[in-house]
Coordinates of C-alpha atoms in Angstrom, one line a residue:
X482 CA -193.6 -85.7 136.9
X483 CA -190.9 -84.4 138.6
X484 CA -190.0 -87.5 139.5
X485 CA -190.3 -89.1 136.3
X486 CA -187.4 -86.3 134.8
X487 CA -185.1 -86.1 137.4
X488 CA -185.1 -90.5 136.5
X489 CA -184.4 -89.6 132.6
X490 CA -181.4 -87.0 134.3
X491 CA -180.2 -90.1 136.1
X492 CA -180.6 -92.5 132.6
X493 CA -178.9 -89.5 130.6
X494 CA -175.7 -89.2 132.9
X495 CA -175.5 -92.6 133.7
X496 CA -175.4 -93.2 129.4
X497 CA -172.8 -90.9 128.9
X498 CA -170.7 -92.3 131.6
X499 CA -170.4 -95.3 130.1
X500 CA -170.1 -93.8 126.6
X501 CA -167.7 -92.3 127.7
X502 CA -165.5 -95.3 129.6
X503 CA -166.1 -97.4 126.4
X504 CA -164.7 -94.4 124.1
X505 CA -162.0 -93.8 126.1
X506 CA -161.2 -97.8 125.8
X507 CA -161.8 -97.5 122.6
X508 CA -158.8 -95.0 122.1
X509 CA -156.6 -95.8 124.7
X510 CA -155.5 -99.9 124.5
X511 CA -153.5 -99.4 126.9
X512 CA -156.3 -98.6 129.8
X513 CA -157.9 -101.7 128.0
X514 CA -155.1 -103.9 128.4
X515 CA -154.5 -102.3 132.2
X516 CA -158.8 -103.1 133.3
X517 CA -158.5 -107.0 131.6
X518 CA -155.7 -107.9 133.0
X519 CA -156.8 -106.6 137.0
X520 CA -160.1 -108.5 135.6
X521 CA -158.1 -112.0 135.0
X522 CA -155.8 -111.6 138.2
X523 CA -158.9 -111.1 140.6
X524 CA -160.3 -114.3 138.7
X525 CA -157.5 -116.3 139.1
X526 CA -156.8 -114.7 142.8
X527 CA -160.3 -116.2 143.3
X528 CA -160.3 -119.3 141.3
X529 CA -157.0 -120.3 143.6
X530 CA -158.5 -119.9 146.7
X531 CA -161.1 -122.2 145.9
X532 CA -158.8 -124.5 144.6
X533 CA -157.3 -123.9 148.8
X534 CA -160.6 -124.4 150.2
X535 CA -161.6 -127.5 148.0
X536 CA -158.8 -129.5 148.7
X537 CA -158.7 -129.2 152.4
X538 CA -162.4 -130.7 151.9
X539 CA -160.5 -133.7 149.7
X540 CA -158.3 -135.5 152.0
X541 CA -155.6 -138.4 150.2
X542 CA -157.3 -141.7 149.8
X543 CA -155.1 -143.2 152.1
X544 CA -152.5 -142.6 155.0
X545 CA -148.6 -141.7 153.8
X546 CA -147.3 -139.1 151.2
X547 CA -149.9 -136.8 148.8
X548 CA -148.9 -134.0 146.4
X549 CA -152.1 -132.2 144.5
X550 CA -150.9 -129.6 142.3
X551 CA -153.4 -126.6 140.9
X552 CA -156.0 -126.9 139.0
X553 CA -156.0 -130.6 140.1
X554 CA -157.8 -131.7 143.2
X555 CA -156.4 -135.4 142.3
X556 CA -154.5 -136.1 145.4
X557 CA -151.4 -138.5 144.3
X558 CA -149.2 -140.3 145.8
X559 CA -145.4 -140.0 146.5
X560 CA -142.9 -141.2 148.2
X561 CA -142.4 -140.2 151.9
X562 CA -139.6 -138.3 153.4
X563 CA -136.9 -139.8 156.0
X564 CA -138.7 -140.7 159.2
X565 CA -139.4 -137.1 161.3
X566 CA -136.8 -136.9 164.3
X567 CA -138.7 -133.5 165.2
X568 CA -139.5 -133.3 168.7
X569 CA -142.2 -130.2 170.1
X570 CA -142.4 -129.2 173.5
X571 CA -145.4 -128.6 175.6
X572 CA -146.3 -125.0 176.9
X573 CA -145.6 -126.9 180.7
X574 CA -141.9 -127.0 180.6
X575 CA -141.9 -123.7 179.9
X576 CA -144.7 -122.1 181.9
X577 CA -143.3 -123.7 185.3
X578 CA -139.9 -124.1 186.1
X579 CA -138.1 -126.9 188.2
X580 CA -139.0 -124.6 191.8
X581 CA -142.9 -124.4 189.9
X582 CA -142.6 -120.5 189.6
X583 CA -144.9 -119.1 185.9
X584 CA -142.9 -118.4 183.7
X585 CA -145.3 -116.9 181.2
X586 CA -143.8 -115.0 178.8
X587 CA -144.6 -111.5 177.2
X588 CA -144.4 -113.2 173.3
X589 CA -146.3 -115.2 171.4
X590 CA -146.5 -118.8 172.0
X591 CA -144.8 -121.1 175.8
X592 CA -148.6 -120.6 176.6
X593 CA -149.3 -117.3 175.5
X594 CA -151.5 -117.5 172.6
X595 CA -154.7 -117.4 171.3
X596 CA -156.8 -120.4 170.7
X597 CA -159.9 -121.0 168.7
X598 CA -162.4 -123.4 170.4
X599 CA -165.4 -124.9 168.7
X600 CA -168.5 -125.9 170.9
X601 CA -169.4 -128.9 169.0
X602 CA -165.9 -131.2 168.2
X603 CA -164.0 -129.4 166.1
X604 CA -163.8 -131.5 162.2
X605 CA -160.3 -129.5 160.4
X606 CA -158.9 -125.5 161.0
X607 CA -156.2 -124.1 158.5
X608 CA -154.1 -121.5 159.3
X609 CA -152.6 -118.9 157.1
X610 CA -151.5 -115.1 157.5
X611 CA -153.7 -112.7 155.4
X612 CA -151.2 -109.8 156.0
X613 CA -147.4 -110.0 156.3
X614 CA -145.6 -106.4 156.8
X615 CA -142.3 -105.1 157.4
X616 CA -140.9 -108.7 157.4
X617 CA -137.2 -108.6 156.3
X618 CA -135.7 -111.5 158.3
X619 CA -136.3 -114.2 160.4
X620 CA -133.6 -116.9 162.7
X621 CA -134.2 -119.5 165.2
X622 CA -132.6 -118.8 168.2
X623 CA -132.2 -121.2 171.6
X624 CA -133.4 -118.7 174.5
X625 CA -134.2 -119.6 178.4
X626 CA -136.5 -122.4 178.8
X627 CA -138.0 -123.4 182.5
X628 CA -134.5 -122.9 184.2
X629 CA -132.3 -124.0 181.3
X630 CA -131.5 -123.7 177.9
X631 CA -134.0 -124.0 174.5
X632 CA -132.3 -127.2 173.0
X633 CA -134.1 -126.2 168.4
X634 CA -133.1 -126.2 165.4
X635 CA -131.2 -122.5 164.9
X636 CA -130.1 -120.0 161.9
X637 CA -131.3 -118.4 158.8
X638 CA -135.1 -119.2 158.3
X639 CA -135.4 -122.0 160.7
X640 CA -139.0 -121.8 162.1
X641 CA -142.3 -124.1 162.3
X642 CA -145.6 -123.7 161.6
X643 CA -147.9 -125.3 163.7
X644 CA -151.5 -125.8 164.4
X645 CA -152.2 -127.3 167.0
X646 CA -154.9 -128.7 169.0
X647 CA -155.5 -129.0 173.1
X648 CA -154.0 -131.2 175.9
X649 CA -157.3 -133.5 176.7
X650 CA -157.5 -135.8 179.4
X651 CA -161.2 -137.7 177.6
X652 CA -159.6 -139.5 174.6
X653 CA -160.1 -142.9 174.4
X654 CA -156.6 -143.8 173.3
X655 CA -155.9 -143.4 176.7
X656 CA -157.6 -146.9 177.4
X657 CA -156.3 -148.2 174.3
X658 CA -152.6 -147.3 175.3
X659 CA -154.0 -150.1 178.5
X660 CA -153.3 -146.2 180.6
X661 CA -155.9 -145.5 183.5
X662 CA -155.7 -142.1 183.3
X663 CA -153.6 -139.9 180.5
X664 CA -153.6 -136.8 179.0
X665 CA -153.1 -135.9 174.8
X666 CA -152.0 -133.7 172.7
X667 CA -151.8 -133.3 168.4
X668 CA -149.8 -131.3 166.1
X669 CA -149.8 -130.3 162.0
X670 CA -146.5 -129.2 161.6
X671 CA -144.7 -127.6 159.1
X672 CA -140.7 -127.6 159.6
X673 CA -138.6 -126.1 157.4
X674 CA -135.8 -129.0 158.6
X675 CA -137.1 -131.5 160.2
X676 CA -133.8 -132.8 162.1
X677 CA -130.5 -130.9 162.5
X678 CA -128.8 -133.7 161.1
X679 CA -130.2 -133.7 158.1
X680 CA -128.0 -131.6 155.2
X681 CA -128.7 -130.0 153.5
X682 CA -132.0 -129.2 155.4
X683 CA -135.2 -131.2 153.9
X684 CA -138.2 -129.2 154.7
X685 CA -141.1 -131.2 155.9
X686 CA -145.1 -131.4 156.5
X687 CA -146.4 -134.2 159.3
X688 CA -148.0 -134.6 162.6
X689 CA -146.9 -134.9 165.9
X690 CA -148.7 -136.9 168.8
X691 CA -148.2 -136.8 172.5
X692 CA -149.4 -138.8 175.1
X693 CA -148.3 -137.8 178.7
X694 CA -149.9 -140.8 181.3
X695 CA -149.8 -140.7 184.7
X696 CA -147.0 -141.8 187.1
X697 CA -148.5 -145.0 188.1
X698 CA -149.3 -145.6 184.6
X699 CA -145.9 -145.0 183.1
X700 CA -144.4 -147.1 185.8
X701 CA -146.4 -150.1 185.0
X702 CA -146.3 -149.9 181.2
X703 CA -144.0 -146.7 179.9
X704 CA -144.6 -145.6 176.7
X705 CA -146.5 -146.8 174.0
X706 CA -145.1 -149.4 171.4
X707 CA -143.2 -147.5 168.6
X708 CA -143.5 -144.5 170.6
X709 CA -140.6 -142.6 171.8
X710 CA -139.8 -142.1 175.4
X711 CA -139.3 -137.9 176.6
X712 CA -139.9 -138.2 179.9
X713 CA -137.9 -136.2 182.7
X714 CA -138.5 -138.4 186.0
X715 CA -136.8 -135.7 188.3
X716 CA -139.1 -133.2 187.0
X717 CA -141.9 -135.6 186.9
X718 CA -143.0 -135.0 184.4
X719 CA -143.8 -138.2 182.1
X720 CA -144.3 -138.3 178.1
X721 CA -144.1 -140.3 174.7
X722 CA -144.5 -139.2 171.1
X723 CA -144.2 -140.8 168.1
X724 CA -144.5 -138.9 164.4
X725 CA -146.6 -139.7 161.3
X726 CA -144.6 -139.9 157.8
X727 CA -143.4 -137.0 156.4
X728 CA -143.9 -135.2 152.8
X729 CA -141.2 -133.8 151.8
X730 CA -141.6 -129.9 150.9
X731 CA -140.6 -126.5 149.7
X732 CA -138.1 -124.7 151.7
X733 CA -140.1 -121.3 151.6
X734 CA -138.3 -117.7 152.7
X735 CA -140.0 -116.0 155.8
X736 CA -140.8 -113.0 153.7
X737 CA -143.3 -115.3 152.2
X738 CA -145.3 -116.5 154.7
X739 CA -148.2 -114.7 153.8
X740 CA -148.4 -117.3 150.5
X741 CA -148.5 -120.3 153.2
X742 CA -151.6 -122.4 154.7
X743 CA -151.1 -124.9 156.7
X744 CA -154.5 -127.2 158.0
X745 CA -155.4 -130.5 160.2
X746 CA -158.3 -132.7 159.7
X747 CA -159.9 -135.4 161.5
X748 CA -161.7 -138.2 160.6
X749 CA -163.8 -141.3 162.7
X750 CA -162.1 -144.6 161.9
X751 CA -160.4 -142.9 159.0
X752 CA -157.3 -140.2 158.6
X753 CA -155.9 -137.4 160.3
X754 CA -154.1 -135.3 157.9
X755 CA -151.7 -132.2 157.6
X756 CA -152.3 -130.2 154.6
X757 CA -149.4 -127.4 153.8
X758 CA -150.2 -125.4 150.8
X759 CA -148.2 -122.7 149.0
X760 CA -149.2 -121.4 146.2
X761 CA -150.2 -123.6 143.5
X762 CA -149.0 -126.7 145.2
X763 CA -150.0 -128.4 148.2
X764 CA -149.2 -131.6 150.2
X765 CA -150.1 -133.8 153.0
X766 CA -148.7 -136.6 154.9
X767 CA -151.6 -138.8 157.2
X768 CA -152.1 -141.0 159.9
X769 CA -155.2 -143.5 161.3
X770 CA -157.0 -141.8 164.0
X771 CA -156.5 -144.2 165.5
X772 CA -153.4 -143.2 166.7
X773 CA -154.8 -140.3 169.4
X774 CA -158.5 -141.0 168.5
X775 CA -158.2 -137.2 167.4
X776 CA -161.8 -137.2 166.0
X777 CA -163.9 -138.0 169.2
X778 CA -162.3 -135.2 171.7
X779 CA -160.4 -132.0 169.4
X780 CA -161.9 -128.6 170.5
X781 CA -159.7 -125.8 170.5
X782 CA -157.0 -124.7 167.8
X783 CA -153.9 -122.4 168.1
X784 CA -152.1 -121.2 164.7
X785 CA -148.6 -119.2 164.5
X786 CA -144.5 -119.0 162.8
X787 CA -142.7 -120.2 166.4
X788 CA -138.8 -121.4 166.5
X789 CA -138.4 -125.2 165.0
X790 CA -138.7 -127.2 167.8
X791 CA -136.9 -127.8 171.3
X792 CA -138.4 -124.5 172.6
X793 CA -136.8 -122.4 170.5
X794 CA -138.2 -119.3 169.1
X795 CA -138.5 -117.6 165.6
X796 CA -136.6 -113.9 165.9
X797 CA -137.9 -111.7 163.5
X798 CA -136.8 -108.3 162.7
X799 CA -137.6 -105.4 164.0
X800 CA -140.7 -103.9 162.5
X801 CA -142.7 -107.1 161.7
X802 CA -146.4 -107.4 161.9
X803 CA -148.1 -110.5 161.1
X804 CA -152.0 -111.4 161.2
X805 CA -152.8 -114.6 162.1
X806 CA -156.6 -116.5 160.9
X807 CA -157.1 -119.7 162.5
X808 CA -160.4 -120.7 160.6
X809 CA -162.4 -123.6 161.7
X810 CA -165.2 -126.1 161.2
X811 CA -167.3 -128.1 163.6
X812 CA -171.2 -128.1 161.8
X813 CA -171.9 -124.8 161.6
X814 CA -172.0 -121.2 161.2
X815 CA -170.7 -120.3 164.7
X816 CA -168.2 -118.1 165.4
X817 CA -165.1 -120.0 167.7
X818 CA -164.3 -118.9 171.0
X819 CA -161.7 -116.6 171.3
X820 CA -159.4 -118.0 174.1
X821 CA -156.2 -116.4 175.4
X822 CA -153.4 -117.4 177.1
X823 CA -154.8 -121.1 175.8
X824 CA -152.0 -122.4 173.2
X825 CA -149.8 -125.1 174.0
X826 CA -146.9 -125.2 172.3
X827 CA -143.2 -124.6 174.1
X828 CA -142.0 -122.3 170.8
X829 CA -141.8 -119.5 170.8
X830 CA -141.4 -116.0 168.3
X831 CA -141.0 -112.4 169.3
X832 CA -143.7 -110.8 168.1
X833 CA -146.7 -109.5 170.9
X834 CA -150.1 -110.2 170.7
X835 CA -152.8 -108.1 169.7
X836 CA -156.8 -107.9 170.1
X837 CA -158.5 -111.3 169.0
X838 CA -161.9 -111.1 167.0
X839 CA -163.9 -113.5 166.0
X840 CA -166.7 -114.2 163.4
X841 CA -169.0 -116.5 162.6
X842 CA -169.6 -118.0 158.8
X843 CA -171.4 -117.2 155.8
X844 CA -173.5 -118.3 153.3
X845 CA -170.8 -118.5 151.0
X846 CA -168.6 -120.8 152.5
X847 CA -166.4 -118.6 154.9
X848 CA -165.6 -120.6 157.9
X849 CA -166.1 -119.7 160.9
X850 CA -162.7 -118.5 162.2
X851 CA -161.0 -115.8 164.8
X852 CA -158.0 -113.5 163.9
X853 CA -155.5 -111.0 165.6
X854 CA -152.2 -109.2 164.8
X855 CA -148.9 -110.5 166.3
X856 CA -145.7 -107.2 166.1
X857 CA -142.6 -106.0 167.6

């Protein structure tokens, strides 16, 4: 009897509460409208998030440049922009000076960054900024770099989003290039200006590929056909790069980083794709996976906002705090490893890294990921 009595009391109390809410909603159209608007806003946000995830898993049907607009999941081919002449730099040139001394910076980039490492070969990765606080301005600047000065594209809102792979020595691409030994590297990039000589600046999303042949292989064969030679023999650096086609995208102020996502996907015997999403629009650039055989060896993913090319730095105003998330897929829901000092880009920002945490995937489709905060 006491148990049944307590149930009746709780039931009556709940009924009274619901009745009161309904009465309030009836008596106050403002309350009802506010509640409805909140629900609609939440539903719209959730729907857009599902669209972002879906479009990432539906790569464009061919090599080239494409656009998709919410809620459609159909990629429509568009004309490519000017071929990117953008050139990034590797951590090697920043971490080691000409006399062999280490120069690992205190701030993010230049080798000092987190990377998500998967146990199996990485299939895709997506970088985002779940929280951005206190950011009111950003400027790209040149900084001391390997005993000299960097040579990036500088000025207000000059930055790149970079999703970078590991630097790998086991790719079949080396044999395809005719090399006995080499290392390879791939970058998925959103640049606020892919070429400092373009006026006005044209932001693009594209893929940048690198190969680092041994000295003997470089002496015998040079760079692969069509690749740009970026070697410095005096420093013992033998390196070549080539860019995919570039897809023109909107210019986005650095204060809007929380609205941006950059993803990279690989597909054996298919195409690799860089996808940039901003609000309700997605833009992609694709190239054959055979360019660097990425699907065979990708295992680490670094994502961050850094300087725009040439080893430059993205400098944020004092009080800036940015949360970085790198979600990865390798066919499992296992949490990736959170590797420190594992970044591969030579570009930097002026934010100091906090701690990094890894999370496993979930049954609702949430991908495994790492997350960390950087601030100044």
